[in-house]
Each structure stands twice: as structure tokens, then as C-alpha cells.
């Protein structure tokens, strides 16, 4: 069984040769056949030259070079598309992830899991990364229901099927386990040895946490309502629209009591704050519902059918009748 190791690279010239040596040493010792794919995500240092020379010297090393920096998720996507192995491992290029973990991850996968996510139990990063990261992991856990200690760990191993089914764009590479779990894949985690960065510097600053929060909302929406957006937007819309109608109803009754039945003293309703609130609520409600319908339209006409289910196994299917194309 072939293992495809995917390594996104942004200005990591000092680490690449050493990383290759370490991977080679572990895989030779454990008799793991592997291919190593470096994706150069717009490096401006000597990274690409090193990748080129490694892939000339080794038949199982290859490289892909982006024209400019497209981000880690894009690099991983390119790697997954090029990968030929049954099993895919992604790891960072900066030597923070330890190749010694590879056999343990493979053993865990053989226990019957589809995704094994690393967990930097003893984390060797500065505090301003460690603490926000704990909050982030707790938040993803409670919002998505998949409780892992370290969603953003660079070390993740999964079956080819997972890579084929999930789409990671933007910065959604942090959500591979969540997206996989939402499709019914079995996800687990594994404590890993974490090492401090030796060369170069981290490519992410503090704003990753703000973006991470927004992405968490996106992923919650995608996994919960991606196939039925009107159930969320429509519910919000109906709620506000209903509130507005109640307000209008109340004001209409008042108006009737004053002007038709003369049951109470006349007082203008045009200046009541409730009128403005009711108007705002009906407009907001109608807007949320029409947004929901637009979203449904997108899914109905552009959504691909294979996205709304995930098959784990099948027996031989009878072939007499022509099948519907998906
Ligand atoms: N990386 C990348 N493109 C980017 C940012 C990062 O390919 O736009 C790579 C980077 O070279 C490294 C991995 O993604 O191999 C993780 O980045 P980094 O070590 O900076 O993240 P941290 O460990 O600080 O979370
Ligand atoms: Mg790092």
C-alpha cells in the first residue's frame, strides 16, 4: 500500500533536505512505500531549487510549484489531486511535525478509522499561539460536535476517499476532520511529538484566530445546512416576518378601536416606535427568506448529486437496467 506524503512549502529552504532524510529513514526502517509531494506555495527563497534537486535524485519525490502564494489549503488540494497513494498524510515542512509518528498513524488508521488527526499534547510554540488555539479548539468542538484537542495540527492522515469527497478552499484546511466527520467518516486523534521551529518563521499571525472564527461559522453552516439552506434562513425569516405581522396586527386593531368603533380616545399610530420595528422586522424576514430561496436555487441547479451522500461500501449491483448518470 502506497503512502502519499503531502508537504506544503512556503519559504522553508533550510528544512526541506532534513525533512526528506527523516521521512526516508523512518519509512525505510518500517518498510513503508511512500511518495513525497512538495507543493511550493509561491516561495521566494531557494525552496523550489531544493525540491527540484531532491526530485531529480529520488524517484519517489516530486514537486509542484504555484505561480504565487495561494495558501496552505490550495497547496494541500493540489497535493491531494496529484497523490497516487491509498493513504494520504499531510505534514508541515518546518520540521515541527515528527516523521517518527508515521508508523503510529498508520497503525491507528488500520484500527478502522478514516481520519487520524494529530494532537500536539506538549506544544512547543509561543504562548500567544497556544492559548488562543485552546479557545479555538473548544469553540469548534462545541459548535460542530467534533471534539478534538488540536483541529489545526499540521499532521493528518486519511484515506484517499476522504480526499476525494471533501473540498477545502480558502483556509478550510483546519477543518478537514470536521468536514470528514460530517460526511460520516470515522475520525480520531493521536498525541504527537511536537518540535519547536528551527528555521524560518511562522507564516500565520494573530489574525488567524479572527479568520478561524469566521471559518467556524462557515463550516457550521456548510455541514449543518449546506444541503438545505432555506431551513435556516427561512426559519430566521419566518420568525422576523411573524414578529412584524404581529406588530402590524396589534396596531391595526388599535386603529380600528379608535377610528371605527370609537372605543378608545384617538391617538395617531403613525408615530409609534412599534410601527418602525414592525416594518423593519417584516423587511428583514422577507429578505432572509428570499436569500434562502436564492441559496436553494444555487444548490438545485449547480449542486452535484454526489455531494449529498457518502458511500462506504457496496456489493455488486445488478447491471441489466441502464443506470442514471450522476
Ligand atoms: N504554508 C504554505 N502556504 C502558506 C502558509 C504556510 O504552504 O500560505 C506552509 C508552511 O510552509 C508550513 C505549513 O504550511 O509548511 C505550516 O505553516 P507554519 O509552520 O507557518 O504554521 P504554524 O506551525 O505556525 O501553525
Ligand atoms: Mg509550523
mmCIF file of N, CA and C and ligand atoms in Angstrom, residues 12 92-97 125 129 194-195 197 201-203, ligand 2:
data_model
loop_
_atom_site.group_PDB
_atom_site.id
_atom_site.type_symbol
_atom_site.label_atom_id
_atom_site.label_comp_id
_atom_site.label_asym_id
_atom_site.label_seq_id
_atom_site.Cartn_x
_atom_site.Cartn_y
_atom_site.Cartn_z
ATOM 1 N N UNK A 12 10.754 27.533 3.056
ATOM 2 C CA UNK A 12 11.277 26.617 4.081
ATOM 3 C C UNK A 12 12.595 26.006 3.609
ATOM 4 N N UNK A 92 3.611 19.478 7.880
ATOM 5 C CA UNK A 92 4.245 20.758 7.617
ATOM 6 C C UNK A 92 5.701 20.563 7.211
ATOM 7 N N UNK A 93 6.228 21.565 6.530
ATOM 8 C CA UNK A 93 7.596 21.452 6.029
ATOM 9 C C UNK A 93 8.624 21.918 7.045
ATOM 10 N N UNK A 94 8.164 22.523 8.139
ATOM 11 C CA UNK A 94 9.108 23.223 9.018
ATOM 12 C C UNK A 94 9.767 22.354 10.078
ATOM 13 N N UNK A 95 9.638 21.024 9.952
ATOM 14 C CA UNK A 95 10.237 20.065 10.889
ATOM 15 C C UNK A 95 9.586 20.086 12.269
ATOM 16 N N UNK A 96 8.462 20.818 12.400
ATOM 17 C CA UNK A 96 7.777 20.801 13.695
ATOM 18 C C UNK A 96 7.059 19.462 13.888
ATOM 19 N N UNK A 97 6.574 18.887 12.776
ATOM 20 C CA UNK A 97 5.944 17.569 12.838
ATOM 21 C C UNK A 97 7.025 16.509 12.695
ATOM 22 N N UNK A 125 5.208 26.010 21.040
ATOM 23 C CA UNK A 125 5.004 27.248 20.305
ATOM 24 C C UNK A 125 4.892 28.356 21.333
ATOM 25 N N UNK A 129 0.254 31.817 20.852
ATOM 26 C CA UNK A 129 -0.341 30.898 19.887
ATOM 27 C C UNK A 129 -1.093 29.794 20.614
ATOM 28 N N UNK A 194 5.835 17.163 19.282
ATOM 29 C CA UNK A 194 5.906 18.448 18.588
ATOM 30 C C UNK A 194 7.264 19.072 18.848
ATOM 31 N N UNK A 195 7.834 19.643 17.814
ATOM 32 C CA UNK A 195 9.169 20.218 17.979
ATOM 33 C C UNK A 195 9.119 21.708 17.693
ATOM 34 N N UNK A 197 10.030 25.297 16.066
ATOM 35 C CA UNK A 197 10.504 25.669 14.741
ATOM 36 C C UNK A 197 11.986 26.011 14.815
ATOM 37 N N UNK A 201 10.333 31.365 9.854
ATOM 38 C CA UNK A 201 9.373 31.843 10.847
ATOM 39 C C UNK A 201 7.968 31.424 10.462
ATOM 40 N N UNK A 202 7.057 31.508 11.454
ATOM 41 C CA UNK A 202 5.680 31.095 11.214
ATOM 42 C C UNK A 202 5.034 31.990 10.156
ATOM 43 N N UNK A 203 4.153 31.389 9.356
ATOM 44 C CA UNK A 203 3.532 32.137 8.261
ATOM 45 C C UNK A 203 2.194 32.737 8.665
HETATM 46 MG MG1 LIG B 2 4.943 25.408 11.977
#
